Amino acid sequence: MPVTNKIKTNVPLAPYTTFKIGGPADFFVEIESKDELEEAFGWAKEKNLPFYFLGGGSNILISDKGLRGLTIKLGNKTIDVRGERLYCGAGVSLAQAAQAATGHKFSGLEWAYGIPRATVGGAIRGNAEAFGTNMSDLTETVEVYNAKKKRFELYSKKDCKFEYRGSIFKKNGHLLIWQGTLKLFAADGVDIDKKVEKVLGFRNAKQPKLPSAGCIFKNVSADHLKESNPELYSRADRAISPRGEVSAGWLIDSAGLKGKTIGGAKISLEHANFIINIGKATAEDIITLISYTKQQVRDKFRIQLSEEIGYLGFE
Ligand SMILES: Cc1cc2nc3c(=O)[nH]c(=O)nc-3n(C[C@H](O)[C@H](O)[C@H](O)COP(=O)(O)OP(=O)(O)OC[C@H]3O[C@@H](n4cnc5c(N)ncnc54)[C@H](O)[C@@H]3O)c2cc1C
């Protein structure tokens, strides 16, 4: 079937996000093959329409007005384990990748248990991380569709230019991740089940149950805090990670903002770096609460928070 037959119009996007927020996409298509992808881009180009990518929608805020142009949901869900390597389509859920890894007694993805709906493509783009392991620690190669050059390209780990919560893909909106090869570790001496249990236990206790988009803000460099606010730094020891980052949640909590509510958006009582949708929150409510939080933390601690989540449709 030609992909143009699959393109739908005026599709509400809220159900495609974990925030459950966002207006409609003018045009929406779920892509399953390379041919479909190239055809969809060709269609959008011919009509001079902008395009947006959607993975699991677990780290984004979509505008109440929705998205003009073509929204492409990555449906490439092929997954294969060969030796210590996991070959994942960009649309494979992180949870499924983690299960495939542990099912084959490989270690490396235990941290990804309990993250709802995230895809491997979205996780590579944002260099997702938890409990000290980053996607960049596992990613060996990434197959990418370069929408400017209209061709598929293979990126080595070095080409991906991974950084804290970022990569070359985050800086270049024309690069769509199609597939990722992850290198896992033999579980020599590692009790994988125990690790998974610990991760799930932590997430159950700390992760709010209401709709959210995970952590809103990036953590802050401890050196930066030491310079800007030595007094607060002296109290931050337990909030500093082994990598030298101060938890943004701790800063927000220390500013007394847990529970702060604007419209349907609330700073979670369980984890201050989560904003939850307590029912009928709009993107406007979330943005207003984000701005308020940044202003309060800046005024109280002279620290500028920056967002980990991405915004779509606000340009
Ligand atoms: C309850 C909860 C817990 C979470 N815990 C963690 C955690 O422990 N660690 C962590 O790092 N994150 C966490 N997150 C955030 C989120 O799940 C991750 O950042 C995840 O990697 C986002 O993937 P996604 O597929 O949902 O991306 P989306 O939210 O769909 O997209 C994010 C951005 O990536 C782009 N994008 C998506 N797919 C592609 C692709 N294939 N190619 C190019 N661009 C693409 C989108 O256009 C968008 O700009 C959590 C979220 C929730 C809701």
CSV table of C-alpha atoms and ligand atoms in Angstrom, one decimal:
chain,number,residue,atom,x,y,z
A,1,MET,CA,0.0,0.0,0.0
A,2,PRO,CA,1.5,3.4,-0.9
A,3,VAL,CA,2.3,5.4,2.3
A,4,THR,CA,0.1,8.3,1.2
A,5,ASN,CA,-2.9,6.0,1.8
A,6,LYS,CA,-1.7,5.6,5.4
A,7,ILE,CA,-1.4,9.4,6.1
A,8,LYS,CA,-4.2,10.5,8.4
A,9,THR,CA,-5.4,14.0,9.0
A,10,ASN,CA,-6.2,16.0,12.2
A,11,VAL,CA,-5.0,13.3,14.6
A,12,PRO,CA,-5.1,14.1,18.3
A,13,LEU,CA,-1.5,13.7,19.7
A,14,ALA,CA,-2.2,13.7,23.4
A,15,PRO,CA,-2.7,9.9,23.4
A,16,TYR,CA,0.7,9.5,21.8
A,17,THR,CA,2.4,11.2,24.8
A,18,THR,CA,3.0,10.1,28.4
A,19,PHE,CA,1.9,13.6,29.5
A,20,LYS,CA,-1.4,13.0,27.7
A,21,ILE,CA,-1.2,16.6,26.4
A,22,GLY,CA,-1.0,18.1,22.9
A,23,GLY,CA,-3.3,19.3,20.1
A,24,PRO,CA,-3.8,17.6,16.7
A,25,ALA,CA,-1.3,16.8,14.0
A,26,ASP,CA,-2.4,18.1,10.6
A,27,PHE,CA,-1.0,15.0,9.0
A,28,PHE,CA,0.1,11.8,10.8
A,29,VAL,CA,1.7,8.6,9.7
A,30,GLU,CA,3.2,5.6,11.4
A,31,ILE,CA,6.2,4.3,9.4
A,32,GLU,CA,7.3,0.7,9.3
A,33,SER,CA,9.7,0.3,6.4
A,34,LYS,CA,12.5,2.3,4.9
A,35,ASP,CA,10.5,2.7,1.6
A,36,GLU,CA,7.6,4.1,3.6
A,37,LEU,CA,9.9,6.6,5.3
A,38,GLU,CA,11.5,7.9,2.1
A,39,GLU,CA,8.0,8.1,0.5
A,40,ALA,CA,6.6,10.0,3.4
A,41,PHE,CA,9.5,12.5,3.4
A,42,GLY,CA,9.0,12.9,-0.4
A,43,TRP,CA,5.3,13.6,0.2
A,44,ALA,CA,6.1,16.3,2.8
A,45,LYS,CA,8.8,17.9,0.7
A,46,GLU,CA,6.5,18.1,-2.4
A,47,LYS,CA,3.9,19.9,-0.3
A,48,ASN,CA,6.6,22.0,1.5
A,49,LEU,CA,5.4,20.8,4.9
A,50,PRO,CA,7.6,20.7,8.0
A,51,PHE,CA,8.0,17.3,9.7
A,52,TYR,CA,8.2,16.0,13.3
A,53,PHE,CA,9.3,12.7,14.7
A,54,LEU,CA,7.6,10.9,17.5
A,55,GLY,CA,9.0,7.9,19.4
A,56,GLY,CA,7.1,6.9,22.6
A,57,GLY,CA,6.3,10.5,23.4
A,58,SER,CA,7.8,10.1,26.9
A,59,ASN,CA,10.1,13.1,26.9
A,60,ILE,CA,8.2,15.8,25.1
A,61,LEU,CA,5.6,18.5,25.5
A,62,ILE,CA,3.4,19.1,22.5
A,63,SER,CA,1.7,22.4,22.1
A,64,ASP,CA,-2.1,22.7,22.7
A,65,LYS,CA,-2.3,23.9,19.1
A,66,GLY,CA,-0.8,20.7,17.9
A,67,LEU,CA,1.7,20.3,15.0
A,68,ARG,CA,1.4,21.8,11.5
A,69,GLY,CA,2.9,19.5,8.8
A,70,LEU,CA,3.6,15.8,8.9
A,71,THR,CA,4.2,13.9,12.2
A,72,ILE,CA,6.1,10.7,11.7
A,73,LYS,CA,5.8,8.0,14.3
A,74,LEU,CA,8.6,5.5,14.2
A,75,GLY,CA,7.1,2.1,13.9
A,76,ASN,CA,10.3,0.2,13.1
A,77,LYS,CA,9.9,-2.5,15.8
A,78,THR,CA,12.3,-5.2,14.6
A,79,ILE,CA,14.5,-6.6,17.3
A,80,ASP,CA,17.2,-9.3,17.1
A,81,VAL,CA,19.8,-10.6,19.5
A,82,ARG,CA,23.0,-12.0,18.0
A,83,GLY,CA,25.8,-12.8,20.3
A,84,GLU,CA,26.2,-9.9,22.7
A,85,ARG,CA,24.6,-7.5,20.3
A,86,LEU,CA,21.1,-6.3,20.3
A,87,TYR,CA,19.8,-4.9,16.9
A,88,CYS,CA,16.9,-2.7,17.6
A,89,GLY,CA,14.6,-0.7,15.3
A,90,ALA,CA,14.1,2.8,16.5
A,91,GLY,CA,10.5,2.1,17.4
A,92,VAL,CA,11.3,-0.8,19.7
A,93,SER,CA,10.4,0.1,23.3
A,94,LEU,CA,13.3,0.4,25.7
A,95,ALA,CA,11.4,-2.0,28.0
A,96,GLN,CA,11.2,-4.6,25.3
A,97,ALA,CA,14.9,-4.1,24.5
A,98,ALA,CA,15.7,-4.5,28.2
A,99,GLN,CA,13.6,-7.7,28.4
A,100,ALA,CA,15.3,-9.2,25.3
A,101,ALA,CA,18.8,-8.4,26.9
A,102,THR,CA,18.0,-9.9,30.3
A,103,GLY,CA,16.1,-12.8,28.7
A,104,HIS,CA,19.4,-13.8,27.0
A,105,LYS,CA,21.3,-13.2,30.2
A,106,PHE,CA,23.1,-10.1,29.1
A,107,SER,CA,23.7,-7.2,31.3
A,108,GLY,CA,23.6,-3.4,30.4
A,109,LEU,CA,20.0,-2.5,30.1
A,110,GLU,CA,18.6,-3.3,33.5
A,111,TRP,CA,18.3,0.5,34.3
A,112,ALA,CA,15.7,0.8,31.4
A,113,TYR,CA,13.1,-1.3,33.2
A,114,GLY,CA,10.1,0.7,34.3
A,115,ILE,CA,10.5,3.6,31.9
A,116,PRO,CA,7.1,3.7,30.2
A,117,ARG,CA,6.8,3.9,26.4
A,118,ALA,CA,10.3,5.2,25.6
A,119,THR,CA,11.7,3.9,22.4
A,120,VAL,CA,15.3,3.0,21.5
A,121,GLY,CA,15.4,5.8,18.9
A,122,GLY,CA,14.3,8.5,21.4
A,123,ALA,CA,16.7,7.1,24.0
A,124,ILE,CA,19.7,7.2,21.7
A,125,ARG,CA,18.9,10.8,20.6
A,126,GLY,CA,18.6,12.0,24.2
A,127,ASN,CA,21.4,9.7,25.5
A,128,ALA,CA,18.9,8.4,28.1
A,129,GLU,CA,20.5,7.2,31.4
A,130,ALA,CA,19.7,5.9,34.8
A,131,PHE,CA,21.7,4.4,37.7
A,132,GLY,CA,25.0,5.3,36.1
A,133,THR,CA,24.5,3.7,32.7
A,134,ASN,CA,23.9,5.8,29.5
A,135,MET,CA,22.7,4.7,26.1
A,136,SER,CA,26.1,5.9,24.9
A,137,ASP,CA,27.8,3.2,27.0
A,138,LEU,CA,25.9,0.6,24.9
A,139,THR,CA,25.5,2.1,21.5
A,140,GLU,CA,27.9,0.7,18.9
A,141,THR,CA,26.4,2.0,15.6
A,142,VAL,CA,23.3,3.9,14.6
A,143,GLU,CA,21.6,3.8,11.2
A,144,VAL,CA,20.2,7.2,10.4
A,145,TYR,CA,17.9,8.7,7.7
A,146,ASN,CA,19.5,12.0,6.6
A,147,ALA,CA,16.4,13.9,5.4
A,148,LYS,CA,18.6,16.7,3.8
A,149,LYS,CA,20.7,14.3,1.8
A,150,LYS,CA,17.8,11.9,1.3
A,151,ARG,CA,19.8,8.8,2.2
A,152,PHE,CA,20.5,6.3,5.0
A,153,GLU,CA,23.9,6.6,6.7
A,154,LEU,CA,25.7,4.5,9.3
A,155,TYR,CA,27.0,6.4,12.3
A,156,SER,CA,29.7,5.0,14.6
A,157,LYS,CA,29.5,5.7,18.3
A,158,LYS,CA,32.1,8.6,17.8
A,159,ASP,CA,29.9,10.1,15.0
A,160,CYS,CA,27.0,10.2,17.4
A,161,LYS,CA,28.8,12.9,19.5
A,162,PHE,CA,27.1,11.8,22.7
A,163,GLU,CA,27.1,14.1,25.7
A,164,TYR,CA,25.1,14.5,28.9
A,165,ARG,CA,21.4,14.0,27.7
A,166,GLY,CA,22.4,14.8,24.1
A,167,SER,CA,23.9,13.7,20.8
A,168,ILE,CA,24.4,14.9,17.3
A,169,PHE,CA,20.8,13.8,16.6
A,170,LYS,CA,19.4,16.2,19.1
A,171,LYS,CA,21.2,19.1,17.5
A,172,ASN,CA,20.2,18.2,13.9
A,173,GLY,CA,16.5,17.8,13.4
A,174,HIS,CA,17.0,16.3,9.9
A,175,LEU,CA,18.6,13.2,11.3
A,176,LEU,CA,16.2,10.4,12.0
A,177,ILE,CA,17.4,7.4,13.9
A,178,TRP,CA,16.2,4.3,12.1
A,179,GLN,CA,18.0,1.5,13.9
A,180,GLY,CA,20.6,1.1,16.7
A,181,THR,CA,23.0,-1.7,17.5
A,182,LEU,CA,23.7,-2.0,21.2
A,183,LYS,CA,26.6,-4.0,22.7
A,184,LEU,CA,25.7,-5.7,25.9
A,185,PHE,CA,27.9,-7.4,28.5
A,186,ALA,CA,28.1,-11.1,29.5
A,187,ALA,CA,26.5,-11.2,33.0
A,188,ASP,CA,29.6,-12.8,34.6
A,189,GLY,CA,28.9,-12.6,38.3
A,190,VAL,CA,26.1,-10.0,37.9
A,191,ASP,CA,22.8,-11.0,39.4
A,192,ILE,CA,20.6,-9.5,36.6
A,193,ASP,CA,17.3,-10.3,38.3
A,194,LYS,CA,18.4,-8.6,41.5
A,195,LYS,CA,19.5,-5.5,39.6
A,196,VAL,CA,16.1,-5.4,37.8
A,197,GLU,CA,14.3,-5.8,41.1
A,198,LYS,CA,16.2,-2.9,42.6
A,199,VAL,CA,15.5,-0.7,39.6
A,200,LEU,CA,11.8,-1.5,39.6
A,201,GLY,CA,11.6,-1.1,43.4
A,202,PHE,CA,13.2,2.4,43.1
A,203,ARG,CA,10.9,3.4,40.3
A,204,ASN,CA,7.8,2.2,42.1
A,205,ALA,CA,8.7,4.2,45.1
A,206,LYS,CA,9.9,7.4,43.3
A,207,GLN,CA,8.1,7.6,40.0
A,208,PRO,CA,4.8,9.3,40.1
A,209,LYS,CA,1.9,7.2,38.8
A,210,LEU,CA,0.0,10.1,37.1
A,211,PRO,CA,1.0,11.2,33.6
A,212,SER,CA,4.3,12.9,33.3
A,213,ALA,CA,7.3,13.2,30.9
A,214,GLY,CA,10.0,12.0,33.2
A,215,CYS,CA,12.5,14.5,34.5
A,216,ILE,CA,11.7,18.0,33.3
A,217,PHE,CA,15.1,19.5,34.0
A,218,LYS,CA,18.7,18.4,33.5
A,219,ASN,CA,20.9,18.0,36.6
A,220,VAL,CA,23.4,20.8,37.4
A,221,SER,CA,27.2,20.6,37.5
A,222,ALA,CA,28.3,20.4,41.2
A,223,ASP,CA,31.3,22.7,40.3
A,224,HIS,CA,28.9,25.3,39.0
A,225,LEU,CA,26.8,25.1,42.2
A,226,LYS,CA,29.9,25.4,44.3
A,227,GLU,CA,30.8,28.6,42.5
A,228,SER,CA,27.4,30.2,42.4
A,229,ASN,CA,26.1,29.2,45.8
A,230,PRO,CA,28.8,27.7,48.2
A,231,GLU,CA,26.3,27.6,51.1
A,232,LEU,CA,23.8,25.5,49.2
A,233,TYR,CA,26.7,23.4,47.9
A,234,SER,CA,27.8,22.6,51.4
A,235,ARG,CA,24.4,21.0,52.0
A,236,ALA,CA,24.2,19.1,48.7
A,237,ASP,CA,26.5,16.1,49.4
A,238,ARG,CA,23.8,13.4,49.1
A,239,ALA,CA,22.3,15.0,46.1
A,240,ILE,CA,25.6,14.9,44.1
A,241,SER,CA,26.0,11.9,41.8
A,242,PRO,CA,29.3,10.1,41.3
A,243,ARG,CA,29.6,12.0,38.0
A,244,GLY,CA,29.5,15.3,39.8
A,245,GLU,CA,26.0,16.4,39.1
A,246,VAL,CA,23.5,17.9,41.6
A,247,SER,CA,20.0,16.5,41.2
A,248,ALA,CA,17.7,19.1,39.8
A,249,GLY,CA,14.9,17.5,41.9
A,250,TRP,CA,16.9,18.3,45.0
A,251,LEU,CA,17.2,21.9,44.0
A,252,ILE,CA,13.5,22.2,43.3
A,253,ASP,CA,12.6,20.5,46.6
A,254,SER,CA,15.1,22.8,48.4
A,255,ALA,CA,13.3,25.8,46.9
A,256,GLY,CA,10.1,24.5,48.6
A,257,LEU,CA,8.3,23.9,45.3
A,258,LYS,CA,7.1,20.3,45.8
A,259,GLY,CA,3.3,20.3,45.3
A,260,LYS,CA,3.2,23.7,43.5
A,261,THR,CA,0.2,23.6,41.2
A,262,ILE,CA,-0.8,25.7,38.2
A,263,GLY,CA,-4.0,24.7,36.5
A,264,GLY,CA,-3.8,20.9,35.9
A,265,ALA,CA,0.1,20.8,36.3
A,266,LYS,CA,1.7,20.0,39.6
A,267,ILE,CA,5.2,19.4,40.8
A,268,SER,CA,5.2,15.8,42.1
A,269,LEU,CA,5.4,15.2,45.8
A,270,GLU,CA,7.2,11.9,45.1
A,271,HIS,CA,9.9,13.4,42.9
A,272,ALA,CA,10.4,17.2,42.5
A,273,ASN,CA,11.9,16.9,39.0
A,274,PHE,CA,8.6,15.5,37.7
A,275,ILE,CA,5.6,17.6,36.7
A,276,ILE,CA,2.4,15.6,36.7
A,277,ASN,CA,-0.8,16.1,34.8
A,278,ILE,CA,-3.4,15.9,37.6
A,279,GLY,CA,-6.2,15.9,35.0
A,280,LYS,CA,-6.9,18.1,32.0
A,281,ALA,CA,-3.5,19.9,32.2
A,282,THR,CA,-2.8,22.0,29.1
A,283,ALA,CA,0.6,22.5,27.6
A,284,GLU,CA,0.2,26.1,28.7
A,285,ASP,CA,-0.1,25.0,32.3
A,286,ILE,CA,3.0,22.9,32.1
A,287,ILE,CA,5.0,25.7,30.4
A,288,THR,CA,3.9,28.2,33.0
A,289,LEU,CA,4.9,25.9,35.9
A,290,ILE,CA,8.3,25.2,34.2
A,291,SER,CA,8.9,29.0,33.9
A,292,TYR,CA,7.8,29.6,37.5
A,293,THR,CA,10.2,26.8,38.7
A,294,LYS,CA,13.1,28.2,36.8
A,295,GLN,CA,12.5,31.7,38.1
A,296,GLN,CA,12.2,30.5,41.7
A,297,VAL,CA,15.4,28.4,41.6
A,298,ARG,CA,17.2,31.2,39.9
A,299,ASP,CA,16.1,33.8,42.4
A,300,LYS,CA,16.7,31.6,45.4
A,301,PHE,CA,19.9,29.9,44.5
A,302,ARG,CA,21.4,31.8,41.5
A,303,ILE,CA,21.1,28.6,39.4
A,304,GLN,CA,19.7,28.5,35.9
A,305,LEU,CA,17.8,25.2,35.3
A,306,SER,CA,17.5,24.0,31.7
A,307,GLU,CA,15.0,21.6,30.3
A,308,GLU,CA,15.6,17.9,29.6
A,309,ILE,CA,12.2,17.5,27.9
A,310,GLY,CA,11.8,18.7,24.3
A,311,TYR,CA,9.1,21.0,23.0
A,312,LEU,CA,7.2,20.3,19.8
A,313,GLY,CA,5.0,22.9,18.1
A,314,PHE,CA,5.9,26.0,20.0
A,315,GLU,CA,7.9,27.7,17.3
B,1,LIG,C1,7.9,7.8,34.2
B,1,LIG,C2,9.1,8.2,33.3
B,1,LIG,C3,10.4,7.8,33.7
B,1,LIG,C4,11.5,8.1,32.9
B,1,LIG,N1,12.7,7.7,33.4
B,1,LIG,C5,13.8,8.1,32.6
B,1,LIG,C6,15.1,7.7,33.0
B,1,LIG,O1,15.3,7.0,34.0
B,1,LIG,N2,16.2,8.1,32.3
B,1,LIG,C7,16.0,8.8,31.2
B,1,LIG,O2,17.0,9.1,30.5
B,1,LIG,N3,14.8,9.2,30.7
B,1,LIG,C8,13.7,8.8,31.4
B,1,LIG,N4,12.4,9.2,31.0
B,1,LIG,C9,12.3,10.1,29.8
B,1,LIG,C10,12.1,9.4,28.5
B,1,LIG,O3,11.5,8.1,28.7
B,1,LIG,C11,13.4,9.2,27.8
B,1,LIG,O4,14.1,10.4,27.6
B,1,LIG,C12,13.2,8.5,26.4
B,1,LIG,O5,14.5,8.1,25.9
B,1,LIG,C13,12.5,9.3,25.4
B,1,LIG,O6,12.2,8.4,24.3
B,1,LIG,P1,10.9,8.5,23.4
B,1,LIG,O7,10.9,7.5,22.4
B,1,LIG,O8,9.7,8.5,24.3
B,1,LIG,O9,11.1,9.9,22.8
B,1,LIG,P2,10.0,11.0,22.4
B,1,LIG,O10,9.5,11.6,23.7
B,1,LIG,O11,9.0,10.5,21.5
B,1,LIG,O12,10.8,12.1,21.6
B,1,LIG,C14,11.8,12.8,22.3
B,1,LIG,C15,12.5,13.7,21.2
B,1,LIG,O13,13.2,12.8,20.4
B,1,LIG,C16,12.8,12.9,19.0
B,1,LIG,N5,12.8,11.5,18.5
B,1,LIG,C17,12.1,10.4,18.9
B,1,LIG,N6,12.4,9.4,18.2
B,1,LIG,C18,13.4,9.7,17.3
B,1,LIG,C19,14.1,9.1,16.3
B,1,LIG,N7,14.0,7.8,16.0
B,1,LIG,N8,15.1,9.8,15.6
B,1,LIG,C20,15.3,11.1,15.8
B,1,LIG,N9,14.6,11.8,16.8
B,1,LIG,C21,13.7,11.1,17.5
B,1,LIG,C22,11.5,13.5,19.1
B,1,LIG,O14,11.2,14.2,17.9
B,1,LIG,C23,11.6,14.4,20.3
B,1,LIG,O15,12.2,15.6,19.9
B,1,LIG,C24,11.3,8.9,31.7
B,1,LIG,C25,10.0,9.2,31.3
B,1,LIG,C26,8.9,8.9,32.1
B,1,LIG,C27,7.5,9.3,31.6
